[in-house]
CSV table of C-alpha atoms and ligand atoms in Angstrom, one decimal:
chain,number,residue,atom,x,y,z
A,966,MET,CA,-5.5,2.8,5.5
A,967,ILE,CA,-2.1,3.9,5.9
A,968,ASN,CA,-2.9,7.8,5.9
A,969,GLU,CA,-4.0,6.7,9.4
A,970,PHE,CA,-0.6,5.9,10.6
A,971,VAL,CA,0.3,9.7,8.2
A,972,LYS,CA,-1.8,11.6,10.2
A,973,ARG,CA,-0.6,9.7,14.0
A,974,ARG,CA,3.0,10.9,12.5
A,975,LYS,CA,1.7,14.0,11.7
A,976,LYS,CA,0.0,14.3,15.2
A,977,LEU,CA,3.2,13.6,17.0
A,978,PHE,CA,5.5,15.9,14.6
A,979,THR,CA,3.1,19.1,16.2
A,980,GLN,CA,4.3,17.9,19.3
A,981,LEU,CA,8.3,17.7,18.7
A,982,SER,CA,10.6,21.1,19.3
A,983,ASP,CA,11.9,22.3,16.1
A,984,ASN,CA,15.7,21.1,15.1
A,985,SER,CA,14.9,17.4,16.7
A,986,ILE,CA,15.3,14.1,15.7
A,987,SER,CA,13.0,11.5,16.7
A,988,VAL,CA,14.5,8.0,17.2
A,989,ILE,CA,12.1,4.6,17.3
A,990,PHE,CA,13.0,1.4,16.8
A,991,SER,CA,11.0,-1.7,15.7
A,992,GLU,CA,11.6,-4.8,17.5
A,993,ASN,CA,13.6,-7.0,17.1
A,994,ASP,CA,13.5,-11.0,17.0
A,995,LYS,CA,13.8,-12.5,20.8
A,996,TYR,CA,15.5,-16.0,21.2
A,997,ARG,CA,13.9,-18.3,23.2
A,998,ASN,CA,16.3,-20.6,23.7
A,999,ASN,CA,19.7,-21.4,21.2
A,1000,ASP,CA,18.9,-20.3,18.1
A,1001,VAL,CA,14.9,-20.3,18.1
A,1002,THR,CA,13.0,-16.8,18.7
A,1003,PHE,CA,9.2,-16.7,19.9
A,1004,LYS,CA,7.2,-15.3,17.5
A,1005,PHE,CA,7.5,-12.2,16.2
A,1006,ARG,CA,5.2,-9.1,17.7
A,1007,GLN,CA,6.2,-5.5,16.6
A,1008,SER,CA,6.6,-2.9,19.0
A,1009,SER,CA,3.3,-0.8,19.5
A,1010,ASN,CA,4.9,2.1,19.4
A,1011,PHE,CA,6.6,1.3,16.2
A,1012,PHE,CA,3.4,-0.2,15.1
A,1013,TYR,CA,1.1,2.9,16.1
A,1014,LEU,CA,3.8,5.5,14.1
A,1015,THR,CA,4.5,2.9,10.9
A,1016,GLY,CA,2.1,0.1,10.5
A,1017,ILE,CA,4.5,-1.9,9.8
A,1018,ASN,CA,5.2,-5.4,11.2
A,1019,ASP,CA,8.3,-6.4,10.2
A,1020,GLN,CA,11.7,-6.7,12.7
A,1021,SER,CA,15.1,-4.6,12.7
A,1022,ILE,CA,14.1,-1.4,11.0
A,1023,VAL,CA,14.2,2.1,12.4
A,1024,LEU,CA,12.0,5.4,11.9
A,1025,ILE,CA,13.8,8.3,12.2
A,1026,LEU,CA,11.3,11.7,12.3
A,1027,ILE,CA,13.5,14.9,11.6
A,1028,LYS,CA,12.0,18.0,12.3
A,1029,GLU,CA,14.4,21.1,11.2
A,1030,ASN,CA,13.3,24.7,10.4
A,1031,ASN,CA,9.9,23.4,11.5
A,1032,LYS,CA,10.1,21.4,8.2
A,1033,CYS,CA,9.4,17.9,9.1
A,1034,CYS,CA,10.6,14.3,7.7
A,1035,SER,CA,10.3,10.2,8.2
A,1036,VAL,CA,13.0,8.4,7.3
A,1037,LEU,CA,13.2,4.5,7.6
A,1038,ILE,CA,16.5,2.8,8.0
A,1039,CYS,CA,16.3,-0.6,6.8
A,1040,ASN,CA,18.6,-4.3,5.6
A,1041,ARG,CA,19.1,-4.3,2.5
A,1042,PRO,CA,17.5,-7.1,0.6
A,1043,ASN,CA,19.7,-10.6,0.5
A,1044,ASP,CA,20.4,-13.9,0.3
A,1045,LYS,CA,20.4,-14.7,3.5
A,1046,ASP,CA,17.0,-13.6,4.4
A,1047,ARG,CA,16.0,-14.8,1.5
A,1048,ILE,CA,16.8,-18.4,2.1
A,1049,TRP,CA,16.3,-18.3,5.6
A,1050,THR,CA,12.9,-16.5,6.7
A,1051,GLY,CA,11.9,-15.1,3.2
A,1052,GLN,CA,13.1,-11.4,1.5
A,1053,ILE,CA,12.8,-8.7,3.3
A,1054,PRO,CA,10.9,-5.6,1.5
A,1055,SER,CA,13.6,-3.3,-0.8
A,1056,LYS,CA,13.2,0.5,0.5
A,1057,THR,CA,11.3,1.2,-2.9
A,1058,SER,CA,8.3,-1.0,-1.6
A,1059,TYR,CA,8.8,0.2,1.7
A,1060,LYS,CA,8.9,4.0,1.3
A,1061,SER,CA,5.4,3.8,-0.9
A,1062,LYS,CA,3.6,1.4,0.7
A,1063,TYR,CA,3.6,3.2,3.7
A,1064,LYS,CA,3.7,6.6,3.2
A,1065,LEU,CA,7.0,7.7,4.0
A,1066,ASP,CA,9.5,10.5,2.8
A,1067,LYS,CA,12.9,8.9,2.1
A,1068,VAL,CA,14.1,4.7,3.0
A,1069,ILE,CA,17.3,4.1,2.8
A,1070,TYR,CA,19.4,0.9,3.9
A,1071,PHE,CA,21.5,1.0,7.4
A,1072,ASP,CA,24.7,0.7,4.7
A,1073,GLN,CA,23.4,4.3,2.8
A,1074,LEU,CA,23.5,6.0,6.6
A,1075,ASP,CA,25.6,8.9,5.0
A,1076,LYS,CA,21.8,9.8,2.6
A,1077,LEU,CA,20.4,11.1,5.9
A,1078,ASN,CA,22.0,14.9,6.0
A,1079,ILE,CA,21.2,15.9,10.0
A,1080,ASN,CA,22.1,19.2,10.7
A,1081,CYS,CA,21.5,21.3,13.6
A,1082,ILE,CA,20.1,18.9,16.0
A,1083,ASN,CA,19.3,19.9,19.5
A,1084,ASN,CA,17.0,18.1,21.1
A,1085,LEU,CA,16.7,13.9,20.8
A,1086,TYR,CA,13.2,12.6,21.2
A,1087,PHE,CA,14.2,8.9,21.6
A,1088,GLU,CA,12.1,5.2,23.9
A,1089,PHE,CA,14.7,5.2,26.9
A,1090,LYS,CA,14.5,1.6,26.9
A,1091,ASP,CA,16.2,1.5,23.3
A,1092,LYS,CA,19.5,3.6,24.9
A,1093,GLU,CA,21.7,1.0,24.0
A,1094,ARG,CA,20.3,0.4,20.1
A,1095,LEU,CA,20.4,4.1,20.1
A,1096,GLU,CA,23.6,4.8,20.8
A,1097,GLU,CA,25.1,2.1,18.5
A,1098,LEU,CA,23.0,3.8,15.6
A,1099,LEU,CA,23.8,7.1,16.3
A,1100,SER,CA,27.8,6.3,16.5
A,1101,SER,CA,27.4,5.3,13.1
A,1102,ILE,CA,25.1,7.8,12.0
A,1103,HIS,CA,28.1,10.9,13.2
A,1104,GLN,CA,30.9,8.1,11.6
A,1105,THR,CA,29.6,8.7,8.0
A,1106,SER,CA,30.8,12.1,6.5
A,1107,SER,CA,27.8,14.2,5.2
A,1108,ASN,CA,26.7,14.0,9.4
A,1109,ARG,CA,30.0,14.7,10.8
A,1110,TYR,CA,28.4,18.0,11.5
A,1111,PHE,CA,25.2,16.1,13.4
A,1112,VAL,CA,27.0,16.6,16.7
A,1113,ASN,CA,27.6,14.1,19.3
A,1114,THR,CA,24.7,12.8,21.1
A,1115,ASN,CA,26.5,13.8,24.6
A,1116,TYR,CA,26.3,17.3,23.0
A,1117,LEU,CA,23.1,17.3,22.5
A,1118,SER,CA,21.0,19.9,25.0
A,1119,SER,CA,18.0,17.8,25.5
A,1120,ARG,CA,17.0,14.1,25.4
A,1121,PHE,CA,13.0,13.4,25.7
A,1122,ASN,CA,11.4,10.1,26.4
A,1123,LEU,CA,9.4,9.8,22.6
A,1124,SER,CA,7.8,7.1,24.6
A,1125,ASN,CA,5.1,9.2,26.6
A,1126,LEU,CA,4.8,11.6,23.9
A,1127,ILE,CA,3.4,8.4,22.1
A,1128,PHE,CA,1.3,6.8,24.9
A,1129,LYS,CA,-0.4,10.4,25.7
A,1130,LEU,CA,-1.0,10.4,21.9
A,1131,ARG,CA,-2.5,6.4,22.2
A,1132,LEU,CA,-4.9,7.1,24.8
A,1133,ILE,CA,-7.4,8.5,22.4
A,1134,LYS,CA,-8.4,5.7,19.6
A,1135,SER,CA,-9.3,6.5,16.5
A,1136,LYS,CA,-12.0,5.3,14.1
A,1137,HIS,CA,-10.0,2.4,12.5
A,1138,GLU,CA,-8.7,1.8,16.2
A,1139,ILE,CA,-12.3,1.4,17.4
A,1140,GLN,CA,-12.7,-0.8,14.4
A,1141,GLU,CA,-10.1,-2.8,15.3
A,1142,ILE,CA,-10.8,-3.1,19.2
A,1143,SER,CA,-13.8,-4.3,18.2
A,1144,LYS,CA,-13.0,-7.0,15.7
A,1145,ALA,CA,-11.0,-8.4,18.4
A,1146,ALA,CA,-13.5,-8.3,20.5
A,1147,LEU,CA,-15.8,-10.3,18.2
A,1148,ILE,CA,-13.5,-12.8,17.7
A,1149,SER,CA,-13.3,-13.5,21.5
A,1150,THR,CA,-16.9,-13.2,22.4
A,1151,GLN,CA,-17.0,-16.2,20.0
A,1152,ALA,CA,-14.6,-17.9,21.2
A,1153,HIS,CA,-15.9,-17.5,24.4
A,1154,ILE,CA,-19.7,-18.7,23.4
A,1155,ASN,CA,-17.8,-21.7,22.0
A,1156,LEU,CA,-16.0,-22.2,25.3
A,1157,MET,CA,-19.7,-22.2,27.4
A,1158,LYS,CA,-21.4,-24.8,24.7
A,1159,THR,CA,-18.5,-27.3,25.3
A,1160,CYS,CA,-17.5,-26.9,28.9
A,1161,LYS,CA,-18.3,-29.9,30.6
A,1162,ALA,CA,-16.7,-31.7,33.4
A,1163,GLY,CA,-13.7,-34.4,32.9
A,1164,LEU,CA,-12.6,-32.1,30.5
A,1165,LYS,CA,-8.7,-30.7,31.4
A,1166,GLU,CA,-8.0,-26.6,31.9
A,1167,TYR,CA,-5.7,-27.2,28.7
A,1168,GLU,CA,-8.9,-28.6,25.9
A,1169,ILE,CA,-10.6,-25.6,26.9
A,1170,GLU,CA,-7.6,-23.1,25.8
A,1171,SER,CA,-6.5,-25.7,23.0
A,1172,ASP,CA,-10.2,-24.5,21.7
A,1173,PHE,CA,-10.3,-21.1,22.2
A,1174,ILE,CA,-6.3,-20.6,20.6
A,1175,ARG,CA,-7.8,-22.6,17.5
A,1176,PHE,CA,-11.0,-20.5,17.4
A,1177,CYS,CA,-8.9,-17.3,17.5
A,1178,MET,CA,-6.2,-18.3,15.2
A,1179,ASN,CA,-8.7,-19.9,12.3
A,1180,ASN,CA,-10.1,-16.2,12.2
A,1181,ARG,CA,-6.7,-14.9,11.9
A,1182,CYS,CA,-6.3,-13.8,15.4
A,1183,GLU,CA,-3.4,-14.5,18.3
A,1184,GLN,CA,-3.4,-14.5,21.9
A,1185,ALA,CA,-4.0,-11.0,23.6
A,1186,TYR,CA,-2.5,-12.3,26.7
A,1187,PRO,CA,-1.6,-15.6,27.5
A,1188,ALA,CA,-5.1,-17.4,28.9
A,1189,ILE,CA,-6.2,-17.9,32.2
A,1190,VAL,CA,-8.9,-20.7,32.4
A,1191,ALA,CA,-8.7,-21.7,36.1
A,1192,ALA,CA,-11.5,-24.4,37.5
A,1193,GLY,CA,-12.4,-24.3,41.3
A,1194,LYS,CA,-9.6,-22.6,43.5
A,1195,ASN,CA,-7.4,-22.1,40.4
A,1196,GLY,CA,-9.3,-18.9,40.2
A,1197,THR,CA,-8.3,-17.7,43.2
A,1198,VAL,CA,-5.0,-17.4,41.9
A,1199,LEU,CA,-5.3,-14.3,39.8
A,1200,HIS,CA,-2.3,-14.7,37.1
A,1201,TYR,CA,-3.0,-18.9,37.1
A,1202,THR,CA,-1.7,-20.0,33.5
A,1203,LYS,CA,-0.8,-23.2,34.5
A,1204,ASN,CA,-4.0,-24.6,32.6
A,1205,ASN,CA,-3.6,-28.6,33.3
A,1206,SER,CA,-6.4,-28.9,36.0
A,1207,LEU,CA,-9.5,-30.6,35.5
A,1208,LEU,CA,-12.5,-29.6,35.3
A,1209,LYS,CA,-15.4,-31.2,38.0
A,1210,ASN,CA,-18.9,-30.1,38.5
A,1211,ASN,CA,-18.8,-29.0,41.6
A,1212,ASN,CA,-16.9,-25.7,40.3
A,1213,LEU,CA,-16.8,-22.6,38.7
A,1214,LEU,CA,-14.6,-22.5,35.5
A,1215,LEU,CA,-13.1,-18.6,35.4
A,1216,VAL,CA,-11.7,-18.0,31.7
A,1217,ASP,CA,-10.1,-14.7,30.7
A,1218,ALA,CA,-8.7,-14.9,27.2
A,1219,ALA,CA,-9.2,-12.9,24.2
A,1220,ALA,CA,-8.3,-12.5,20.6
A,1221,GLU,CA,-5.6,-10.1,19.4
A,1222,TYR,CA,-6.7,-8.6,16.0
A,1223,ASN,CA,-4.0,-6.9,14.0
A,1224,ASN,CA,-2.3,-5.9,17.1
A,1225,TYR,CA,-5.4,-4.2,19.0
A,1226,ALA,CA,-6.0,-6.7,21.9
A,1227,SER,CA,-9.4,-7.2,23.7
A,1228,ASP,CA,-9.6,-8.6,26.8
A,1229,ILE,CA,-12.7,-10.6,28.0
A,1230,THR,CA,-13.5,-12.7,31.4
A,1231,ARG,CA,-16.3,-14.9,31.9
A,1232,THR,CA,-16.8,-17.3,34.9
A,1233,ILE,CA,-19.5,-20.0,34.5
A,1234,PRO,CA,-20.7,-23.4,36.4
A,1235,ILE,CA,-18.9,-26.1,35.2
A,1236,SER,CA,-22.1,-28.6,35.5
A,1237,GLY,CA,-23.9,-26.2,33.8
A,1238,LYS,CA,-25.9,-24.5,36.8
A,1239,PHE,CA,-24.5,-22.2,39.6
A,1240,ASN,CA,-25.7,-23.6,43.1
A,1241,ASP,CA,-26.5,-20.8,45.9
A,1242,TYR,CA,-23.3,-20.0,46.7
A,1243,GLN,CA,-21.8,-19.1,43.6
A,1244,LYS,CA,-25.1,-17.5,42.7
A,1245,THR,CA,-24.7,-15.0,45.2
A,1246,ILE,CA,-20.9,-14.0,44.8
A,1247,TYR,CA,-21.8,-14.1,41.6
A,1248,ASN,CA,-24.4,-11.7,41.4
A,1249,ILE,CA,-22.5,-9.6,43.8
A,1250,VAL,CA,-20.0,-8.7,41.0
A,1251,LEU,CA,-22.3,-8.3,38.1
A,1252,ASN,CA,-24.0,-5.8,40.0
A,1253,ALA,CA,-20.3,-4.6,40.8
A,1254,GLN,CA,-19.6,-4.7,36.9
A,1255,GLU,CA,-23.1,-3.6,35.0
A,1256,THR,CA,-22.9,-0.1,37.8
A,1257,ALA,CA,-19.4,0.5,37.1
A,1258,ILE,CA,-20.5,0.4,33.2
A,1259,LYS,CA,-23.4,2.7,33.9
A,1260,SER,CA,-20.8,4.9,35.0
A,1261,CYS,CA,-18.5,5.1,32.5
A,1262,ARG,CA,-19.2,8.8,31.4
A,1263,VAL,CA,-16.9,11.6,29.6
A,1264,GLY,CA,-15.5,13.0,32.8
A,1265,LYS,CA,-14.8,10.4,35.1
A,1266,THR,CA,-12.3,8.2,35.8
A,1267,LEU,CA,-10.9,4.9,36.4
A,1268,LEU,CA,-10.4,5.8,40.2
A,1269,LYS,CA,-13.8,6.8,40.2
A,1270,ILE,CA,-14.9,3.3,38.6
A,1271,HIS,CA,-13.1,1.5,40.4
A,1272,ASP,CA,-14.4,3.5,44.5
A,1273,ILE,CA,-17.9,2.8,42.6
A,1274,ALA,CA,-17.5,-1.1,41.9
A,1275,VAL,CA,-15.6,-1.2,45.5
A,1276,ARG,CA,-18.7,0.3,47.3
A,1277,VAL,CA,-21.4,-2.4,45.4
A,1278,ILE,CA,-19.1,-5.3,46.2
A,1279,VAL,CA,-18.7,-4.4,50.0
A,1280,LYS,CA,-21.5,-3.8,50.2
A,1281,GLY,CA,-23.1,-7.6,49.2
A,1282,LEU,CA,-19.8,-9.7,50.9
A,1283,LEU,CA,-21.7,-7.4,53.9
A,1284,GLU,CA,-25.1,-9.0,53.0
A,1285,ALA,CA,-23.0,-12.2,52.3
A,1286,LYS,CA,-21.9,-12.0,56.1
A,1287,LEU,CA,-18.4,-12.4,54.7
A,1288,LEU,CA,-17.5,-8.7,55.4
A,1289,THR,CA,-18.5,-7.7,59.5
A,1290,GLY,CA,-19.1,-3.7,60.3
A,1291,THR,CA,-20.3,-0.7,58.1
A,1292,ILE,CA,-19.7,-0.1,54.2
A,1293,GLU,CA,-18.0,3.1,54.8
A,1294,ASN,CA,-15.5,1.2,57.8
A,1295,ASN,CA,-15.2,-1.6,55.4
A,1296,ILE,CA,-13.8,1.2,52.8
A,1297,LYS,CA,-11.7,2.8,54.9
A,1298,ASN,CA,-10.0,0.0,56.3
A,1299,GLN,CA,-9.7,-1.9,53.2
A,1300,LYS,CA,-11.1,-5.4,54.3
A,1301,TYR,CA,-12.3,-5.8,50.8
A,1302,LYS,CA,-9.1,-6.3,49.6
A,1303,LYS,CA,-9.5,-10.1,51.0
A,1304,PHE,CA,-11.7,-11.1,48.9
A,1305,TYR,CA,-10.6,-8.3,45.8
A,1306,MET,CA,-7.5,-7.6,45.2
A,1307,HIS,CA,-7.0,-5.6,42.5
A,1308,ASN,CA,-7.5,-2.6,40.3
A,1309,THR,CA,-11.6,-2.3,38.5
A,1310,GLY,CA,-10.1,-1.5,34.7
A,1311,HIS,CA,-6.7,-0.1,32.5
A,1312,TRP,CA,-6.9,0.8,29.1
A,1313,LEU,CA,-7.0,-1.1,26.2
A,1314,GLY,CA,-5.4,-0.9,22.7
A,1315,LEU,CA,-2.5,-2.3,20.7
A,1316,ASP,CA,-1.2,-3.5,24.4
A,1317,VAL,CA,-4.0,-6.3,26.7
A,1318,HIS,CA,-2.7,-3.3,29.4
A,1319,ASP,CA,-1.9,0.2,27.4
A,1320,PRO,CA,0.6,1.7,28.8
A,1321,CYS,CA,-1.2,5.2,28.0
A,1322,PRO,CA,-0.9,7.4,30.9
A,1323,TYR,CA,-3.3,7.1,34.2
A,1324,ILE,CA,-2.4,10.3,35.4
A,1325,LEU,CA,-1.8,13.8,33.9
A,1326,ASN,CA,-0.5,17.2,35.9
A,1327,ASN,CA,-0.9,15.2,38.6
A,1328,LYS,CA,-4.4,14.6,38.2
A,1329,PRO,CA,-6.6,11.1,37.3
A,1330,VAL,CA,-7.4,11.2,33.0
A,1331,ARG,CA,-10.6,12.1,33.2
A,1332,PHE,CA,-12.9,10.0,30.4
A,1333,LYS,CA,-12.8,10.9,27.1
A,1334,ALA,CA,-14.6,9.7,23.4
A,1335,GLY,CA,-12.6,7.6,22.4
A,1336,MET,CA,-10.8,6.3,25.1
A,1337,VAL,CA,-11.0,1.9,25.8
A,1338,PHE,CA,-10.6,0.3,28.5
A,1339,THR,CA,-11.2,-3.0,30.9
A,1340,VAL,CA,-14.4,-3.1,33.9
A,1341,GLU,CA,-13.3,-6.6,35.3
A,1342,PRO,CA,-14.4,-6.7,39.4
A,1343,GLY,CA,-14.0,-10.2,41.2
A,1344,ILE,CA,-14.0,-11.6,44.1
A,1345,TYR,CA,-11.5,-14.6,45.1
A,1346,ILE,CA,-12.7,-16.2,48.1
A,1347,SER,CA,-9.7,-18.5,49.5
A,1348,ASN,CA,-10.0,-21.3,51.4
A,1349,ASN,CA,-9.4,-19.3,54.5
A,1350,GLN,CA,-11.0,-21.6,58.1
A,1351,SER,CA,-12.0,-18.3,58.8
A,1352,ILE,CA,-14.2,-18.1,56.2
A,1353,ASN,CA,-18.1,-19.8,56.2
A,1354,LYS,CA,-16.9,-23.1,54.0
A,1355,ASN,CA,-20.0,-23.0,51.3
A,1356,TYR,CA,-17.7,-20.4,49.7
A,1357,HIS,CA,-14.8,-21.7,49.6
A,1358,ASN,CA,-12.2,-21.4,47.0
A,1359,ILE,CA,-15.1,-19.8,44.5
A,1360,ALA,CA,-13.6,-17.2,42.6
A,1361,VAL,CA,-15.6,-14.8,40.0
A,1362,ARG,CA,-14.5,-12.2,37.5
A,1363,ILE,CA,-16.2,-10.5,34.7
A,1364,GLU,CA,-14.8,-8.6,32.4
A,1365,ASP,CA,-15.8,-6.6,29.3
A,1366,ASP,CA,-14.3,-3.7,27.3
A,1367,VAL,CA,-15.7,-0.5,27.3
A,1368,LEU,CA,-15.6,2.5,24.6
A,1369,ILE,CA,-16.3,5.9,26.2
A,1370,THR,CA,-18.4,8.2,23.8
A,1371,ASN,CA,-20.1,11.8,24.2
A,1372,GLY,CA,-23.3,9.7,25.5
A,1373,GLU,CA,-23.3,6.0,26.7
A,1374,PRO,CA,-20.8,3.8,26.7
A,1375,VAL,CA,-20.1,1.2,24.3
A,1376,VAL,CA,-19.4,-2.2,25.8
A,1377,LEU,CA,-18.0,-4.2,23.1
A,1378,SER,CA,-17.8,-7.5,24.4
A,1379,ARG,CA,-22.0,-7.2,24.8
A,1380,ASN,CA,-22.6,-10.5,23.6
A,1381,VAL,CA,-20.6,-12.7,25.7
A,1382,PRO,CA,-23.5,-13.5,28.2
A,1383,LYS,CA,-23.4,-12.9,31.2
A,1384,SER,CA,-26.8,-13.0,33.3
A,1385,ILE,CA,-26.7,-16.2,35.0
A,1386,LYS,CA,-30.2,-17.1,33.1
A,1387,ASP,CA,-27.7,-16.9,29.6
A,1388,ILE,CA,-24.5,-18.5,31.0
A,1389,GLU,CA,-27.1,-21.4,32.2
A,1390,SER,CA,-29.6,-21.3,29.2
A,1391,LEU,CA,-26.8,-20.9,26.8
A,1392,MET,CA,-25.1,-24.4,28.8
A,1393,ALA,CA,-27.6,-26.2,29.0
A,1394,HIS,CA,-29.4,-25.8,25.2
A,1395,GLY,CA,-25.8,-24.0,24.0
A,1396,GLY,CA,-24.9,-27.7,22.1
A,1397,LYS,CA,-28.4,-28.0,20.4
B,1102,LIG,N1,-6.1,-10.3,31.1
B,1102,LIG,C1,-5.8,-9.8,31.9
B,1102,LIG,C2,-6.3,-9.0,32.1
B,1102,LIG,O1,-7.1,-8.8,32.5
B,1102,LIG,O2,-5.5,-7.5,33.1
B,1103,LIG,MN1,-7.6,-6.9,32.2
B,1104,LIG,MN1,-8.2,-10.0,31.7
């Protein structure tokens, strides 16, 4: 498994210019408020290259005369850490466990020996940390010829190079995302079985979180558990309202497993049965989602998938008389945005919104085998007076995680029920 991370570093090395150093910082603890930190979450790019989930370390990749060397700089194990947060690993344990060429402590920067460096790669978000580290390195006698960063001829944003590598998922990464999707699937099925009027949104959320935690998963993002009109608020996370019988419940919640995210939304009737108006809207969204997923093939783009979903939604909204005019005019004038105002998908991986590029060389990125993204159309109807009252406050989103292969797309979250029949049947009989 660790070889996976060695391979990634090798791949990155091939993209770096000669006589360069690359500096990648781990995440540091972030303060929630006085003395108290948030639960630690590793920087995804640092994790991608190391597999290490510890804070306050730095990876340096040195490429000199076309030879590559990976160096980790970490804190020396000390009594303070031992007492307060647990002993940190020694440099020998980092070196052997993560197959690094060299590991030194921050008080041993003189062991670095960096020469003839022309190019510097780092994540621009870490500029301040970088300046501080480089100045410490520069002050050590063995690195005095390592020119001050101001004189370095070129500085490059390493983030973009790593984001590009992260675009195609390896077999191992697909397994990790699939595991996250599997745990989310089971948690969604559980909530379909237990959902009933009288519960609070946070009770659904807490069950979801408990199931994930019991299966060694974090939450990939704060859960949206939105009953009735709350579903029309795209980033609703208060999750404190009462579930009522005539309403839908939109749940956008998913697990993160070994730092890999899934991202799943289902919309279910709180009573266990959709009414006719809810059915109409639900089936438009489902049709849009299934049509879009069928088109997820090598060579297509996320933009194209969005266009396909939009067309189905516009057609459905016209049939429901929620839009008037022609399909083409509604698309051209973006009239559908009153009901469908977000994109249809985003890359998925170490981050739920994986920051891989959408445009490369001025062109939308075309799908290749190994790319993973969401397909998540929705319709959100407010209680605007101009809209047929029967549709007010109906909000539906259906979101799945899709893997591109050389053949048909694979829906990693395919086992979460999504047809009206399957949802109603699970809600009616699932608890028994
Ligand atoms: N859960 C965030 C999203 O669907 O993009
Ligand atoms: Mn999403
Ligand atoms: Mn989502």
